[in-house]
Amino acid sequence: MSKQIKPGKEVKPLLDQARAADLNVDHRKGTWIITAPEGGHPPIFIGNNVAAPHSLNNYKAAIRRMAQATEPADEQPANTWGMPNRWTIADLLTYASGQGIDVQAVPGGLRIVAASNGHAQAVAEVLRLNETSILRHLENPDMHNPAEVVELPSDMFVDDAYTVWACLRDEARAQGDKPAILNRISGVLWAGARDNTIATLSPEWSPAYRITLARFLADCGAMGAIRRGRAPLWWLSIEWPAERAQEIRQSGLPVAVLVETDPEPEIEIEPVIERPASDLDPIAALTRIKARIEQAEETAAAESERADEWQRRAGAESERANNAEIRAEDAEARADKAETRVSELEAENDDLRDQLDQVQPKLAELTQIKTLFRDLTGGSH
């Protein structure tokens, strides 16, 4: 007899709500899965512990919509929050231009230049998938087919993105919920291939829809890449960023949902390549990241030492300059003293000349007296 799994106290009312609406409730690997009996709708994944109130509200709303849906998901009327859900090619080009996207017809196809953010790239994806219609419109704007339109997503779009995040969040929890920080926001690490997970989660989603979901998750702050490549490593938010997700949703993000009858390209899921456990081990990945951080710190320390050495040299040069300035000031002071002494000597010399001028008449008189005395005495002394 299999062990019965008891849901958490926050999860149990959600499961009761789903069962009361005749929805299927299953449990697999620590996650509750709610599906519609008729199929055609993305499943709802719920972890065994839900704490945030907005997460509970999101789950309740998703279950309620699934229960009320009587048509296949592809035929549900779109809730576009007051914006048009069907765009003509002309309107789409006008919207793209307003987003700073440059669209030009060039030999061999369509040239699209868009910013790297998820919103602009999502619009660019819509343009690429409608390339034939856009080229026809650019060649003759007055003769374009009014039926060639694109659509905005239904309100299930955010729920689909939340479903992907919840699934990845459960996988991260199974990997140990290793703490991580991205852009100073706390989260957890998850090691795995995001695109393969999205494709496996709902195979009926179109490739363009999957791409847009992935970009939406990044734009709303639900996840971000820490390392891409052979062993992808991701950052996941601890709680679903509900407010940011709805803010982006209400801005009218176009999604590549086509009305034209062109066959949809098939997605090619890359085969899973067996890699050493160390390549997929998040602890090993953290060790490698830590090693790179330590290397960067060592480089920064070396640069700091060089900066300190240059600062010491600059200080020595400054000290030598100060000493030279002091010596110059001393020499200038000595020169001032010498000049003062010269002035004093010149003054003394002037005094001596004055005294000599006064003595010379007396000396001449004395000489005359001596001459007379010698004459009187007969030249004898």
XYZ file of C-alpha atoms in Angstrom:
381
model
C 0.000 0.000 0.000
C 1.478 3.353 -1.031
C 2.064 5.977 1.616
C -0.569 8.712 1.635
C 0.885 12.206 1.186
C -0.621 14.887 3.384
C -0.717 18.396 1.907
C 0.452 21.416 3.878
C -2.118 23.521 5.697
C -1.986 26.251 3.018
C -2.171 23.754 0.149
C -5.098 21.656 1.407
C -7.781 24.344 0.717
C -6.436 24.688 -2.834
C -6.697 20.949 -3.441
C -10.194 20.899 -1.922
C -11.174 23.760 -4.266
C -9.853 21.802 -7.262
C -11.593 18.546 -6.280
C -14.863 20.404 -5.669
C -14.600 21.710 -9.250
C -14.139 18.127 -10.565
C -10.521 18.755 -11.536
C -7.915 16.012 -11.416
C -5.470 16.196 -8.481
C -2.289 14.112 -8.518
C 0.940 14.092 -6.521
C 4.391 13.459 -7.950
C 7.837 14.022 -6.437
C 6.724 16.505 -3.811
C 4.495 18.510 -6.164
C 0.705 18.587 -6.483
C -0.511 18.654 -10.082
C -4.005 19.890 -11.014
C -5.319 19.164 -14.505
C -8.618 19.605 -16.337
C -10.461 16.355 -17.204
C -10.948 17.392 -20.842
C -7.268 18.258 -21.255
C -5.918 21.013 -23.462
C -5.061 23.293 -20.543
C -1.604 23.725 -18.978
C -1.419 21.928 -15.620
C -1.127 23.798 -12.342
C 1.871 22.819 -10.196
C 1.709 23.478 -6.449
C 4.526 22.789 -3.987
C 3.637 21.201 -0.652
C 4.267 24.463 1.195
C 2.915 27.842 0.099
C 3.498 30.786 2.418
C 3.064 34.054 0.499
C -0.542 35.366 0.365
C -0.193 36.522 -3.250
C 0.929 32.992 -4.217
C -2.231 31.552 -2.663
C -4.358 34.095 -4.519
C -2.639 33.249 -7.815
C -3.305 29.548 -7.289
C -6.961 30.159 -6.387
C -7.461 32.311 -9.492
C -5.781 29.733 -11.746
C -7.933 26.904 -10.348
C -11.073 29.014 -10.730
C -10.260 29.814 -14.370
C -9.534 26.181 -15.146
C -12.823 25.140 -13.555
C -14.842 27.773 -15.417
C -13.275 27.048 -18.806
C -15.674 25.075 -21.001
C -13.867 25.589 -24.313
C -10.414 24.353 -25.282
C -7.702 26.742 -24.122
C -6.835 27.794 -27.683
C -10.406 29.064 -28.156
C -10.736 30.981 -24.886
C -11.508 34.681 -25.364
C -8.489 36.822 -24.620
C -8.476 39.162 -21.643
C -6.084 41.884 -22.763
C -6.692 44.346 -19.916
C -8.459 46.884 -22.128
C -5.990 46.660 -25.049
C -6.799 45.293 -28.517
C -5.984 41.611 -28.851
C -5.807 41.584 -32.664
C -3.323 43.872 -34.386
C -3.139 44.661 -38.073
C 0.301 44.590 -39.660
C 0.242 48.401 -39.860
C -0.582 48.694 -36.147
C 2.129 46.182 -35.276
C 4.735 48.151 -37.240
C 3.598 51.375 -35.557
C 3.883 49.729 -32.139
C 7.327 48.328 -32.994
C 8.521 51.762 -34.098
C 7.320 53.193 -30.788
C 9.475 50.603 -29.011
C 12.555 51.770 -30.910
C 12.601 48.759 -33.258
C 13.843 49.402 -36.790
C 12.114 47.319 -39.494
C 13.286 47.497 -43.121
C 12.749 45.410 -46.241
C 16.150 44.354 -47.615
C 17.153 42.022 -50.446
C 16.391 38.513 -49.290
C 14.039 39.303 -46.421
C 13.373 41.579 -43.481
C 15.951 43.495 -41.436
C 14.942 43.913 -37.774
C 17.078 45.787 -35.233
C 15.789 45.677 -31.648
C 17.146 46.275 -28.154
C 18.326 43.280 -26.128
C 15.609 43.491 -23.452
C 12.904 40.844 -23.363
C 10.052 43.171 -24.361
C 11.740 44.400 -27.551
C 12.907 40.893 -28.424
C 9.360 39.548 -28.002
C 8.040 42.157 -30.427
C 10.898 41.364 -32.828
C 9.944 37.683 -32.673
C 6.382 38.551 -33.702
C 7.768 40.557 -36.617
C 10.008 37.704 -37.761
C 7.184 35.180 -37.665
C 5.050 37.526 -39.781
C 7.876 38.368 -42.190
C 5.956 37.428 -45.355
C 2.943 39.559 -44.439
C 5.135 42.483 -43.378
C 7.100 42.379 -46.641
C 3.823 42.426 -48.602
C 2.636 45.368 -46.525
C 5.890 47.297 -46.992
C 5.767 46.747 -50.758
C 2.173 47.986 -51.023
C 0.728 49.314 -47.731
C -2.692 49.997 -49.269
C -3.230 46.404 -50.446
C -2.399 44.417 -47.308
C -4.801 41.703 -46.218
C -6.882 42.815 -43.206
C -6.960 39.186 -42.012
C -3.209 39.222 -41.449
C -3.109 40.090 -37.759
C -1.282 39.104 -34.611
C -2.780 38.584 -31.183
C -1.938 39.474 -27.618
C -1.929 36.674 -25.061
C -4.879 35.804 -22.876
C -4.787 36.280 -19.132
C -3.570 32.667 -18.900
C -0.169 33.893 -20.126
C 0.948 34.999 -16.658
C -0.399 31.749 -15.237
C 1.670 29.795 -17.772
C 4.772 31.739 -16.766
C 3.944 31.104 -13.115
C 3.531 27.389 -13.869
C 7.012 27.278 -15.382
C 8.499 29.157 -12.433
C 6.733 26.894 -9.912
C 8.042 23.789 -11.668
C 11.617 25.144 -11.713
C 11.228 26.271 -8.103
C 10.277 22.730 -7.085
C 13.289 21.366 -8.953
C 15.529 23.851 -7.145
C 13.997 22.761 -3.850
C 14.767 19.145 -4.734
C 18.383 20.209 -5.383
C 18.642 21.629 -1.885
C 17.595 25.274 -2.298
C 21.169 26.572 -2.402
C 21.136 30.325 -1.584
C 22.069 32.698 -4.398
C 22.134 36.445 -5.009
C 21.534 38.142 -8.376
C 21.494 41.942 -8.672
C 21.480 42.124 -4.845
C 18.219 40.141 -4.687
C 18.139 36.899 -2.709
C 17.029 33.695 -4.382
C 18.063 30.072 -4.864
C 20.187 28.190 -7.384
C 18.828 25.757 -9.935
C 20.975 23.689 -12.286
C 19.374 22.528 -15.531
C 18.292 23.423 -19.068
C 15.441 25.928 -18.844
C 14.296 25.660 -22.468
C 14.124 21.869 -22.363
C 12.097 22.053 -19.149
C 9.618 24.492 -20.712
C 9.280 22.349 -23.857
C 8.720 19.205 -21.803
C 6.232 20.891 -19.461
C 3.702 21.751 -22.187
C 4.540 20.289 -25.610
C 1.495 22.029 -27.136
C 3.024 25.478 -26.630
C 4.446 26.983 -29.832
C 8.196 27.688 -30.060
C 7.575 31.436 -30.166
C 5.328 31.210 -27.105
C 8.031 29.311 -25.205
C 10.638 31.926 -26.146
C 8.361 34.714 -24.951
C 7.645 32.888 -21.677
C 11.374 32.518 -21.054
C 11.975 36.227 -21.681
C 8.988 37.177 -19.553
C 10.407 35.159 -16.630
C 13.679 37.081 -16.927
C 12.022 40.502 -17.313
C 9.717 40.121 -14.318
C 12.602 39.001 -12.081
C 11.497 35.396 -11.610
C 14.796 33.929 -12.827
C 18.133 34.868 -14.335
C 21.154 33.128 -15.823
C 24.248 32.875 -13.630
C 26.158 30.661 -16.051
C 25.165 29.434 -19.503
C 26.826 26.708 -21.549
C 27.312 23.001 -21.019
C 26.138 23.080 -17.413
C 23.554 25.895 -17.104
C 23.092 27.463 -13.686
C 20.148 29.725 -12.872
C 18.941 32.062 -10.150
C 15.277 31.710 -9.107
C 13.304 34.153 -6.990
C 12.129 32.727 -3.675
C 8.609 34.093 -4.200
C 6.725 34.714 -7.438
C 7.056 38.447 -8.389
C 3.311 38.864 -8.896
C 3.187 42.672 -9.023
C 6.020 42.990 -11.544
C 4.542 40.182 -13.675
C 1.129 41.867 -13.875
C 2.770 45.252 -14.539
C 4.558 43.834 -17.587
C 1.419 41.938 -18.635
C -0.752 45.049 -18.499
C 1.764 46.991 -20.602
C 0.493 45.024 -23.619
C 3.411 42.694 -24.310
C 2.834 41.165 -27.775
C 3.248 37.406 -27.991
C 3.879 35.431 -31.151
C 0.388 33.944 -31.582
C -0.351 33.802 -35.321
C -3.710 33.929 -37.066
C -2.291 32.967 -40.459
C -2.595 29.359 -41.593
C 1.121 28.872 -42.207
C 2.326 25.616 -40.634
C 3.994 26.111 -37.284
C 7.683 25.170 -37.208
C 8.467 22.135 -35.128
C 10.680 22.662 -32.125
C 13.794 20.577 -31.874
C 14.609 19.625 -28.325
C 18.296 19.027 -27.845
C 19.062 15.506 -26.661
C 20.187 15.204 -23.086
C 23.947 14.667 -23.056
C 25.352 12.545 -20.293
C 27.841 14.639 -18.403
C 29.962 13.986 -15.339
C 28.023 14.503 -12.143
C 30.442 17.264 -11.192
C 29.288 19.299 -14.215
C 25.672 19.281 -13.039
C 26.351 19.387 -9.304
C 25.376 22.838 -8.023
C 27.883 22.506 -5.180
C 30.674 21.912 -7.697
C 29.395 24.856 -9.713
C 29.445 27.018 -6.605
C 32.990 25.847 -5.903
C 34.055 26.931 -9.391
C 32.305 30.264 -8.968
C 33.981 30.710 -5.581
C 37.370 29.950 -7.160
C 36.765 32.593 -9.827
C 35.712 35.067 -7.139
C 38.865 34.319 -5.136
C 40.967 34.776 -8.271
C 39.265 38.103 -8.924
C 39.896 39.118 -5.307
C 43.594 38.211 -5.649
C 43.822 40.281 -8.826
C 42.105 43.180 -7.077
C 44.513 42.849 -4.128
C 47.516 42.941 -6.482
C 46.108 46.012 -8.206
C 45.562 47.585 -4.784
C 49.197 46.881 -3.813
C 50.414 48.483 -7.028
C 48.205 51.475 -6.351
C 49.630 51.718 -2.811
C 53.197 51.582 -4.218
C 52.428 54.379 -6.653
C 50.893 56.324 -3.808
C 54.041 55.796 -1.693
C 56.207 56.971 -4.582
C 54.029 59.999 -5.060
C 54.320 60.711 -1.329
C 58.124 60.476 -1.481
C 58.243 62.811 -4.465
C 55.959 65.200 -2.645
C 58.190 65.044 0.440
C 61.299 65.740 -1.642
C 59.538 68.655 -3.260
C 58.569 69.967 0.167
C 62.183 69.638 1.385
C 63.442 71.495 -1.689
C 60.896 74.194 -1.044
C 62.050 74.448 2.578
C 65.685 74.693 1.472
C 64.774 77.392 -1.008
C 62.980 79.292 1.722
C 66.052 78.968 3.982
C 68.347 80.228 1.198
C 66.006 83.116 0.578
C 66.031 83.950 4.290
C 69.846 83.831 4.359
C 69.976 86.073 1.293
C 67.667 88.513 3.035
C 69.947 88.484 6.090
C 73.061 89.023 3.911
C 71.367 91.893 2.130
C 70.486 93.407 5.474
C 74.121 93.020 6.635
C 75.397 94.679 3.450
C 73.053 97.560 4.079
C 74.356 97.821 7.648
C 78.008 97.780 6.441
C 77.251 100.440 3.845
C 75.735 102.583 6.580
C 78.819 102.071 8.782
C 81.058 102.956 5.803
C 79.109 106.159 5.272
C 79.599 107.034 8.953
C 83.341 106.407 8.703
C 83.555 108.643 5.627
C 81.731 111.383 7.482
C 84.160 111.049 10.408
C 87.130 111.065 7.970
C 85.833 114.229 6.370
C 85.700 115.814 9.813
C 89.218 114.619 10.800
C 91.007 115.610 7.586
C 90.922 119.434 8.276
C 92.323 118.864 11.747
C 94.968 116.549 10.333
C 95.996 119.231 7.812
C 96.165 121.834 10.603
C 98.304 119.485 12.690
C 100.647 118.960 9.757
C 101.114 122.720 9.410
C 101.853 123.069 13.108
C 104.448 120.309 12.905
C 106.075 122.021 9.924
C 106.319 125.394 11.735
C 107.694 123.758 14.832
C 110.362 122.014 12.763
C 111.320 125.306 11.136
C 111.626 127.061 14.509
C 113.804 124.409 15.968
C 116.128 124.347 13.038
C 114.949 121.112 11.674
C 115.827 119.169 14.806
C 113.363 117.334 16.910
